[in-house]
Each structure stands twice: as structure tokens, then as C-alpha cells.
Amino acid sequence: MNLTFIQQPFLAIFPCDYSYHPGQRSIPKYIACTVQPAVFPNPEFIFYNEKLAHQLALGEYQSQDLNFLAAQNLPSNIKPYSTAYAGHQFGNWAGQLGDGRAIYAGTIQLDNGKTYELQWKGAGATPFSRRGDGRAVLRSSVREFLMSEAMHHLGIPTTRALSLCKTGENVIRDILYNGNPQAEPGAVIIRTAESFLRFGHFEWFSAQNEIETLKKLLDFTIQNYFPEIEVKKENKYKEYFKIITKKTADLIVAWQRVGFVHGVMNTDNMSAIGLTIDYGPFGMLEEYNEEYTPNTTDIPGRRYAFGAQAQIAQWNLWKLANALFPLINDADFLGQELESYNDYFLQKQDEMNAHKLGFEKVDASIITLLDFWQEMMNKLQPDYTLFFSKLETWEYHTSDKDHFNPCFYKSLDENEQLIVQEFLEQYAKLLLEKNITEEQRKEKMSQTNPKFVLRNYLLFECIEELKMGNMNMFHQLFEAIQNPYHCTDETLLQKRPERHNDQPGCSTLSCSS
Ligand code: AMP
Ligand code: MG
């Protein structure tokens, strides 16, 4: 690997604790602490993402690079550090959180001027680990590795994953939080992003009334990641809030398009530059259900369910508005922006759904059809991805009446079949009225609807195989995620098999990772 880091912007600009003191503690006023990664006796290479490495000009992996991938025996030019952030978890102020098991390795700069941060996840405890061990298990590392790459190839803004290795250590986790702790293999991934800054970083300084550093942090964010605002100079902070509001709405619409449910949309898991960040108990929507949450901890309130993500993102933006208020000082402006989120979101959502059905634009007649479609989805709960695959290949005059059967998790009674028929008739009528050819419809649909999504049961099976030392399924999935809109690997295009219906790790997940 060719690793040339630029000077650490964080350590150069912001108040930091350089003591390398390992103790877990509160560090008011500071943004980062230097950290020594844990010593792992026997790290083992698993995977290196060559395409991403190429894009980041990091070169090929050679066996001596394993040290870097596992954060071991680091050269003296690398000054690992972790950052402090705060946040609202499940609606409550949680105070200082911070990178409990993420450690920054450094920042690289590409020829086009763009910078990318590299970060280990699972490389040991930091001052922010609270009662945690700073480790990650293979299970959660594989999930983050594959899902973040899957999101990238779906065209959704996200952090990415460069490498995966085992630490050689076992880590104890109580997966179901039911008093049955078990040893699991530990792992480290390296993830990359232009920035890992979260809403929670702003909340951290604002809550302490550290306005000088808050300002510095927002200036830094704008200067580095929002050059379009930087050149304007006027009302920079307002402009940032406007843009992040839209980016966040766009992100949730994109999640909804493919059926991604994050599972833990706490403000510390909301990216300050609009990325999908922190892959934990996420899930792809299978049977359509707006109440679906993959996270067992979330089941009582379903705060982070599929159909709640838009509202929760807005709630999180309120918290960001509060945090930035000392810099923006205009409650009317912030209130209006937050209000306008609703209209913006609904408009983007309608457009996205129209595209899913193969229409270019939205109008009143399409909205009427979308209402009917929504009602049908709620009532019949077909598999979200398969429904659109089947709709794409459906032909008004030739498709048989069992065409949609493979996408249902139950057999439909007569009434339910009539609902599908009625939807299809209205749909066909509208396509005809709008002179949309089959070719146009199919093209729009195939660009919008993934054929393949990374279902939790596939990840579960892949992880079970990996634990036995078999990489085949990992490679198969890594291949499939790179071509989600045209995947032809039929073994991966099925609805969730019944045997996985109640399997922990498939339909339900805990935060244990
Ligand atoms: P969230 O991402 O909102 O679930 O918050 C999780 C918080 O717990 C973050 O501050 C994480 O860094 C921290 N955390 C999670 N797992 C561990 C772990 N095994 N060791 C230390 N900190 C952890
Ligand atoms: Mg987190």
C-alpha cells in the first residue's frame, strides 16, 4: 500500500488532548484525544477492497500491510486519534459519547484536491469507550463492510469500507441481551469517508457553550466539504443549514427507494455531510411494512421504523438547528427551513415513487395512483424489492395471474387478488394515457429499482460460512453488491426463506456488535 497522509487537520486546528492517556474520561472543550490502538497477537487478513483502494490511490495490498490494516506497529508519522461528540439517543440527551471504537489513522489527499479520512473500527478502547471494550466482532464488521459498499453501488451517499481483518482475539458479546454471553472472533475494518463528522460533534460544543470552537468546526466543515458555500461567504452558516437539511432529506428518500432501514438514527449517527454512517442493526425492507424496524432495542416504540425515518431525520435536524443557533441567531429562519423540509421531502418522495413505477414526472393522476399503490402495499405486504422486479417484467396482456406470487409471503385470497388486479388496471390505463412505451417504462424502472438487495439473511449465511473459514459467499455477495440493478445471480434474488423468519441476526438484530 502507498500511504501518504497529509497533516492531520483536526490535530492541527482544534483543541486536543495529546496525552495518549488511555483512561475513559470526559474531555470538555476538546474535540480529539490521541490514542494507542490495542495490541493484537495474531491478526489475520481477510479482504482488501482493491477497487476502492485504486480510487483512493492507495495501491495494492502486500502481506506487510497487514500491520496497518490491523492498526499494529504503526510508523511514527501516524498519530492515531479519536473524537468527542455528543448526541440524542432514542430521543434523550446522552451527553458525551464519542468514538468509542473508531480510531482515525489519517487523511489522504487525491490529485483532484479531495481529502479522505481513514478510520479503524474495532481497534481497541479509546477515552470514549465508556464501559465498552472498543472491539468489534467479525459478524458486525462483515455487515458494515458489505452493506456500506452495497449502498455505494446503489448510488447512495455513504462511508465506505477498505479492508477487513480478524484480530486473532475472541470478544465476548451477549447477542440477544438475555444473559447468554458468548465468545466471537474479533475483527477490524478500515472505513473511509470525506468526513466522519456528525450532528453530535456540533451538539458537543454547543451544549458546553464553547462557541469559539463550534464556529471553528462549522468553518472547517464548510471550507472542506461545502466549497460552494465557502465562495459565497455571506450567510455561510444559514447556507450550510439549508444544504444539510436538503441533503438529509435526499438521503432518506434514497434509503426509502431501496428499502434501507438504518435502525439507530440517533443524532450521533447523523452525518454532517449527508452520508449514511454507522452500520449497526440495519435491515433491508422485505415484506412491505412501514412499522418494520430491524433493531430489537427499537421494537417498543418503533422510533426508527421504515416509515418513521423521514420524521426522525427532521427531529434530528431540529437538534442540529439548536446546536447551531448560537452561530445563526435567527429562530425564524431555522423554523422556516425545518418547516420547508416537509414539502421538500414529500415532493422528492413522490418523484422517487413515480420513478419506481416507471414514470418520468409526477402529476395529480400519478399521485392518485401512488395513493392506491401505497394502500395495496400496506395491506398485502409483498416483498418490496421483488414486487418491483415483478412489476418491471409484467405485461398487461400476456402476464398470467400468478405472475406476482413469488413476491408474497402468504397466499392471497380472492379479495386480495382483486386489489392487485385493480392496481394493475389503473396502472396500465395511466401508462397508456401518458403514452409511455414499454421500453421507456422498463428503462426508468431498471435504473430506479435494484434487482438485488443485501438482505440480512444473506449476510447471516455469509457470516456463518466465514466463521467456518469459507469465503465463497463473501466473494459472491461482494460481486453482487457491485451490480445491484442488473444482478442475474438467481440464488440471490429470492425472498427470505421461511427458515430465517425468526432467526436472530436475520429478521431481528440487536445493537450488540
Ligand atoms: P450508537 O451508534 O448511537 O448506538 O452509539 C453507540 C456509542 O457507543 C458510540 O459512542 C460508540 O462509539 C459506542 N460503542 C459501541 N460499541 C462499543 C464498544 N464495543 N466499545 C466501546 N464503545 C462502543
Ligand atoms: Mg454510532
JSON list of N, CA and C and ligand atoms in Angstrom, two decimals, residues 24 85 88-90 96-102 124-126 128-136 171 173 198 262 264-269 278 281 511 513, ligand 1:
[
{"chain": "A", "resi": 24, "resn": "GLN", "atom": "N", "xyz": [-10.79, 6.04, 30.31]},
{"chain": "A", "resi": 24, "resn": "GLN", "atom": "CA", "xyz": [-12.05, 6.56, 29.80]},
{"chain": "A", "resi": 24, "resn": "GLN", "atom": "C", "xyz": [-12.45, 7.78, 30.63]},
{"chain": "A", "resi": 85, "resn": "TYR", "atom": "N", "xyz": [-17.88, 13.44, 20.56]},
{"chain": "A", "resi": 85, "resn": "TYR", "atom": "CA", "xyz": [-19.15, 14.02, 20.11]},
{"chain": "A", "resi": 85, "resn": "TYR", "atom": "C", "xyz": [-20.20, 13.69, 21.15]},
{"chain": "A", "resi": 88, "resn": "HIS", "atom": "N", "xyz": [-28.25, 12.84, 20.90]},
{"chain": "A", "resi": 88, "resn": "HIS", "atom": "CA", "xyz": [-29.55, 12.41, 21.44]},
{"chain": "A", "resi": 88, "resn": "HIS", "atom": "C", "xyz": [-29.77, 10.97, 21.01]},
{"chain": "A", "resi": 89, "resn": "GLN", "atom": "N", "xyz": [-29.91, 10.08, 21.99]},
{"chain": "A", "resi": 89, "resn": "GLN", "atom": "CA", "xyz": [-30.15, 8.67, 21.67]},
{"chain": "A", "resi": 89, "resn": "GLN", "atom": "C", "xyz": [-31.59, 8.33, 22.05]},
{"chain": "A", "resi": 90, "resn": "PHE", "atom": "N", "xyz": [-32.31, 7.77, 21.09]},
{"chain": "A", "resi": 90, "resn": "PHE", "atom": "CA", "xyz": [-33.73, 7.42, 21.29]},
{"chain": "A", "resi": 90, "resn": "PHE", "atom": "C", "xyz": [-34.50, 8.59, 21.91]},
{"chain": "A", "resi": 96, "resn": "GLN", "atom": "N", "xyz": [-21.80, 13.29, 26.56]},
{"chain": "A", "resi": 96, "resn": "GLN", "atom": "CA", "xyz": [-20.61, 12.88, 25.78]},
{"chain": "A", "resi": 96, "resn": "GLN", "atom": "C", "xyz": [-20.72, 11.41, 25.35]},
{"chain": "A", "resi": 97, "resn": "LEU", "atom": "N", "xyz": [-20.53, 11.19, 24.05]},
{"chain": "A", "resi": 97, "resn": "LEU", "atom": "CA", "xyz": [-20.44, 9.81, 23.52]},
{"chain": "A", "resi": 97, "resn": "LEU", "atom": "C", "xyz": [-19.03, 9.66, 22.93]},
{"chain": "A", "resi": 98, "resn": "GLY", "atom": "N", "xyz": [-18.87, 10.01, 21.69]},
{"chain": "A", "resi": 98, "resn": "GLY", "atom": "CA", "xyz": [-17.53, 9.99, 21.08]},
{"chain": "A", "resi": 98, "resn": "GLY", "atom": "C", "xyz": [-17.19, 8.67, 20.42]},
{"chain": "A", "resi": 99, "resn": "ASP", "atom": "N", "xyz": [-16.03, 8.65, 19.73]},
{"chain": "A", "resi": 99, "resn": "ASP", "atom": "CA", "xyz": [-15.60, 7.44, 19.02]},
{"chain": "A", "resi": 99, "resn": "ASP", "atom": "C", "xyz": [-15.16, 6.39, 20.03]},
{"chain": "A", "resi": 100, "resn": "GLY", "atom": "N", "xyz": [-16.09, 5.51, 20.38]},
{"chain": "A", "resi": 100, "resn": "GLY", "atom": "CA", "xyz": [-15.79, 4.50, 21.40]},
{"chain": "A", "resi": 100, "resn": "GLY", "atom": "C", "xyz": [-14.96, 3.36, 20.88]},
{"chain": "A", "resi": 101, "resn": "ARG", "atom": "N", "xyz": [-14.97, 3.19, 19.57]},
{"chain": "A", "resi": 101, "resn": "ARG", "atom": "CA", "xyz": [-14.11, 2.14, 18.99]},
{"chain": "A", "resi": 101, "resn": "ARG", "atom": "C", "xyz": [-13.69, 2.48, 17.57]},
{"chain": "A", "resi": 102, "resn": "ALA", "atom": "N", "xyz": [-13.79, 3.77, 17.26]},
{"chain": "A", "resi": 102, "resn": "ALA", "atom": "CA", "xyz": [-13.27, 4.22, 15.96]},
{"chain": "A", "resi": 102, "resn": "ALA", "atom": "C", "xyz": [-12.02, 5.04, 16.24]},
{"chain": "A", "resi": 124, "resn": "GLY", "atom": "N", "xyz": [-9.70, -1.22, 19.39]},
{"chain": "A", "resi": 124, "resn": "GLY", "atom": "CA", "xyz": [-9.40, -1.07, 20.81]},
{"chain": "A", "resi": 124, "resn": "GLY", "atom": "C", "xyz": [-10.08, 0.11, 21.47]},
{"chain": "A", "resi": 125, "resn": "ALA", "atom": "N", "xyz": [-9.99, 0.11, 22.79]},
{"chain": "A", "resi": 125, "resn": "ALA", "atom": "CA", "xyz": [-10.70, 1.12, 23.58]},
{"chain": "A", "resi": 125, "resn": "ALA", "atom": "C", "xyz": [-10.08, 2.50, 23.41]},
{"chain": "A", "resi": 126, "resn": "THR", "atom": "N", "xyz": [-10.92, 3.51, 23.55]},
{"chain": "A", "resi": 126, "resn": "THR", "atom": "CA", "xyz": [-10.50, 4.91, 23.46]},
{"chain": "A", "resi": 126, "resn": "THR", "atom": "C", "xyz": [-11.03, 5.61, 24.71]},
{"chain": "A", "resi": 128, "resn": "PHE", "atom": "N", "xyz": [-13.35, 7.32, 24.89]},
{"chain": "A", "resi": 128, "resn": "PHE", "atom": "CA", "xyz": [-14.81, 7.44, 24.75]},
{"chain": "A", "resi": 128, "resn": "PHE", "atom": "C", "xyz": [-15.52, 6.09, 24.77]},
{"chain": "A", "resi": 129, "resn": "SER", "atom": "N", "xyz": [-14.81, 5.06, 25.21]},
{"chain": "A", "resi": 129, "resn": "SER", "atom": "CA", "xyz": [-15.43, 3.71, 25.16]},
{"chain": "A", "resi": 129, "resn": "SER", "atom": "C", "xyz": [-16.44, 3.50, 26.26]},
{"chain": "A", "resi": 130, "resn": "ARG", "atom": "N", "xyz": [-16.52, 4.42, 27.20]},
{"chain": "A", "resi": 130, "resn": "ARG", "atom": "CA", "xyz": [-17.42, 4.28, 28.35]},
{"chain": "A", "resi": 130, "resn": "ARG", "atom": "C", "xyz": [-17.22, 2.89, 28.94]},
{"chain": "A", "resi": 131, "resn": "ARG", "atom": "N", "xyz": [-18.23, 2.05, 28.99]},
{"chain": "A", "resi": 131, "resn": "ARG", "atom": "CA", "xyz": [-17.97, 0.72, 29.57]},
{"chain": "A", "resi": 131, "resn": "ARG", "atom": "C", "xyz": [-17.65, -0.32, 28.49]},
{"chain": "A", "resi": 132, "resn": "GLY", "atom": "N", "xyz": [-17.52, 0.11, 27.26]},
{"chain": "A", "resi": 132, "resn": "GLY", "atom": "CA", "xyz": [-17.27, -0.84, 26.16]},
{"chain": "A", "resi": 132, "resn": "GLY", "atom": "C", "xyz": [-15.80, -1.22, 26.04]},
{"chain": "A", "resi": 133, "resn": "ASP", "atom": "N", "xyz": [-15.52, -2.24, 25.23]},
{"chain": "A", "resi": 133, "resn": "ASP", "atom": "CA", "xyz": [-14.15, -2.73, 25.10]},
{"chain": "A", "resi": 133, "resn": "ASP", "atom": "C", "xyz": [-13.44, -2.17, 23.86]},
{"chain": "A", "resi": 134, "resn": "GLY", "atom": "N", "xyz": [-14.17, -1.39, 23.05]},
{"chain": "A", "resi": 134, "resn": "GLY", "atom": "CA", "xyz": [-13.54, -0.81, 21.85]},
{"chain": "A", "resi": 134, "resn": "GLY", "atom": "C", "xyz": [-13.34, -1.82, 20.73]},
{"chain": "A", "resi": 135, "resn": "ARG", "atom": "N", "xyz": [-13.79, -3.05, 20.95]},
{"chain": "A", "resi": 135, "resn": "ARG", "atom": "CA", "xyz": [-13.63, -4.10, 19.94]},
{"chain": "A", "resi": 135, "resn": "ARG", "atom": "C", "xyz": [-14.88, -4.20, 19.06]},
{"chain": "A", "resi": 136, "resn": "ALA", "atom": "N", "xyz": [-14.72, -4.87, 17.91]},
{"chain": "A", "resi": 136, "resn": "ALA", "atom": "CA", "xyz": [-15.88, -5.19, 17.07]},
{"chain": "A", "resi": 136, "resn": "ALA", "atom": "C", "xyz": [-15.79, -6.67, 16.74]},
{"chain": "A", "resi": 171, "resn": "VAL", "atom": "N", "xyz": [-13.90, -12.02, 21.38]},
{"chain": "A", "resi": 171, "resn": "VAL", "atom": "CA", "xyz": [-14.58, -10.92, 22.05]},
{"chain": "A", "resi": 171, "resn": "VAL", "atom": "C", "xyz": [-15.89, -11.49, 22.61]},
{"chain": "A", "resi": 173, "resn": "ARG", "atom": "N", "xyz": [-19.71, -11.24, 23.63]},
{"chain": "A", "resi": 173, "resn": "ARG", "atom": "CA", "xyz": [-20.91, -10.45, 23.38]},
{"chain": "A", "resi": 173, "resn": "ARG", "atom": "C", "xyz": [-22.16, -11.23, 23.78]},
{"chain": "A", "resi": 198, "resn": "ARG", "atom": "N", "xyz": [-20.35, 14.31, 12.59]},
{"chain": "A", "resi": 198, "resn": "ARG", "atom": "CA", "xyz": [-21.77, 14.01, 12.84]},
{"chain": "A", "resi": 198, "resn": "ARG", "atom": "C", "xyz": [-22.47, 15.23, 13.42]},
{"chain": "A", "resi": 262, "resn": "HIS", "atom": "N", "xyz": [-32.10, 2.14, 8.73]},
{"chain": "A", "resi": 262, "resn": "HIS", "atom": "CA", "xyz": [-30.85, 2.30, 9.46]},
{"chain": "A", "resi": 262, "resn": "HIS", "atom": "C", "xyz": [-30.89, 1.61, 10.82]},
{"chain": "A", "resi": 264, "resn": "VAL", "atom": "N", "xyz": [-30.78, 2.85, 13.92]},
{"chain": "A", "resi": 264, "resn": "VAL", "atom": "CA", "xyz": [-30.37, 3.65, 15.10]},
{"chain": "A", "resi": 264, "resn": "VAL", "atom": "C", "xyz": [-30.08, 5.09, 14.67]},
{"chain": "A", "resi": 265, "resn": "MET", "atom": "N", "xyz": [-31.14, 5.80, 14.28]},
{"chain": "A", "resi": 265, "resn": "MET", "atom": "CA", "xyz": [-30.92, 7.18, 13.81]},
{"chain": "A", "resi": 265, "resn": "MET", "atom": "C", "xyz": [-30.81, 8.16, 14.97]},
{"chain": "A", "resi": 266, "resn": "ASN", "atom": "N", "xyz": [-29.87, 7.91, 15.86]},
{"chain": "A", "resi": 266, "resn": "ASN", "atom": "CA", "xyz": [-29.57, 8.88, 16.91]},
{"chain": "A", "resi": 266, "resn": "ASN", "atom": "C", "xyz": [-28.79, 10.03, 16.29]},
{"chain": "A", "resi": 267, "resn": "THR", "atom": "N", "xyz": [-28.79, 11.20, 16.95]},
{"chain": "A", "resi": 267, "resn": "THR", "atom": "CA", "xyz": [-28.14, 12.35, 16.30]},
{"chain": "A", "resi": 267, "resn": "THR", "atom": "C", "xyz": [-26.64, 12.14, 16.14]},
{"chain": "A", "resi": 268, "resn": "ASP", "atom": "N", "xyz": [-26.07, 11.25, 16.95]},
{"chain": "A", "resi": 268, "resn": "ASP", "atom": "CA", "xyz": [-24.64, 10.97, 16.79]},
{"chain": "A", "resi": 268, "resn": "ASP", "atom": "C", "xyz": [-24.38, 10.05, 15.60]},
{"chain": "A", "resi": 269, "resn": "ASN", "atom": "N", "xyz": [-25.44, 9.50, 15.01]},
{"chain": "A", "resi": 269, "resn": "ASN", "atom": "CA", "xyz": [-25.27, 8.67, 13.82]},
{"chain": "A", "resi": 269, "resn": "ASN", "atom": "C", "xyz": [-25.73, 9.39, 12.56]},
{"chain": "A", "resi": 278, "resn": "ASP", "atom": "N", "xyz": [-22.38, 4.62, 10.23]},
{"chain": "A", "resi": 278, "resn": "ASP", "atom": "CA", "xyz": [-22.58, 3.72, 11.37]},
{"chain": "A", "resi": 278, "resn": "ASP", "atom": "C", "xyz": [-23.61, 2.63, 11.11]},
{"chain": "A", "resi": 281, "resn": "PRO", "atom": "N", "xyz": [-27.60, -2.30, 13.60]},
{"chain": "A", "resi": 281, "resn": "PRO", "atom": "CA", "xyz": [-28.73, -3.21, 13.40]},
{"chain": "A", "resi": 281, "resn": "PRO", "atom": "C", "xyz": [-29.64, -2.74, 12.26]},
{"chain": "A", "resi": 511, "resn": "CYS", "atom": "N", "xyz": [-28.20, -4.24, 19.06]},
{"chain": "A", "resi": 511, "resn": "CYS", "atom": "CA", "xyz": [-27.09, -3.33, 18.82]},
{"chain": "A", "resi": 511, "resn": "CYS", "atom": "C", "xyz": [-25.77, -4.02, 19.15]},
{"chain": "A", "resi": 513, "resn": "SER", "atom": "N", "xyz": [-22.50, -5.53, 19.02]},
{"chain": "A", "resi": 513, "resn": "SER", "atom": "CA", "xyz": [-21.62, -5.66, 17.86]},
{"chain": "A", "resi": 513, "resn": "SER", "atom": "C", "xyz": [-20.15, -5.56, 18.27]},
{"chain": "B", "resi": 1, "resn": "AMP", "atom": "P1", "xyz": [-24.88, 4.49, 18.70]},
{"chain": "B", "resi": 1, "resn": "AMP", "atom": "O1", "xyz": [-24.01, 4.42, 17.48]},
{"chain": "B", "resi": 1, "resn": "AMP", "atom": "O2", "xyz": [-25.80, 5.66, 18.69]},
{"chain": "B", "resi": 1, "resn": "AMP", "atom": "O3", "xyz": [-25.53, 3.19, 19.00]},
{"chain": "B", "resi": 1, "resn": "AMP", "atom": "O4", "xyz": [-23.93, 4.83, 19.95]},
{"chain": "B", "resi": 1, "resn": "AMP", "atom": "C1", "xyz": [-23.03, 3.96, 20.33]},
{"chain": "B", "resi": 1, "resn": "AMP", "atom": "C2", "xyz": [-21.97, 4.62, 21.18]},
{"chain": "B", "resi": 1, "resn": "AMP", "atom": "O5", "xyz": [-21.38, 3.54, 21.88]},
{"chain": "B", "resi": 1, "resn": "AMP", "atom": "C3", "xyz": [-20.86, 5.28, 20.39]},
{"chain": "B", "resi": 1, "resn": "AMP", "atom": "O6", "xyz": [-20.27, 6.28, 21.15]},
{"chain": "B", "resi": 1, "resn": "AMP", "atom": "C4", "xyz": [-19.92, 4.12, 20.14]},
{"chain": "B", "resi": 1, "resn": "AMP", "atom": "O7", "xyz": [-18.62, 4.52, 19.88]},
{"chain": "B", "resi": 1, "resn": "AMP", "atom": "C5", "xyz": [-20.03, 3.37, 21.46]},
{"chain": "B", "resi": 1, "resn": "AMP", "atom": "N1", "xyz": [-19.76, 1.91, 21.36]},
{"chain": "B", "resi": 1, "resn": "AMP", "atom": "C6", "xyz": [-20.50, 0.97, 20.74]},
{"chain": "B", "resi": 1, "resn": "AMP", "atom": "N2", "xyz": [-19.92, -0.25, 20.87]},
{"chain": "B", "resi": 1, "resn": "AMP", "atom": "C7", "xyz": [-18.80, -0.08, 21.60]},
{"chain": "B", "resi": 1, "resn": "AMP", "atom": "C8", "xyz": [-17.77, -0.95, 22.08]},
{"chain": "B", "resi": 1, "resn": "AMP", "atom": "N3", "xyz": [-17.78, -2.26, 21.85]},
{"chain": "B", "resi": 1, "resn": "AMP", "atom": "N4", "xyz": [-16.77, -0.40, 22.80]},
{"chain": "B", "resi": 1, "resn": "AMP", "atom": "C9", "xyz": [-16.75, 0.91, 23.05]},
{"chain": "B", "resi": 1, "resn": "AMP", "atom": "N5", "xyz": [-17.68, 1.78, 22.63]},
{"chain": "B", "resi": 1, "resn": "AMP", "atom": "C10", "xyz": [-18.70, 1.30, 21.92]}
]
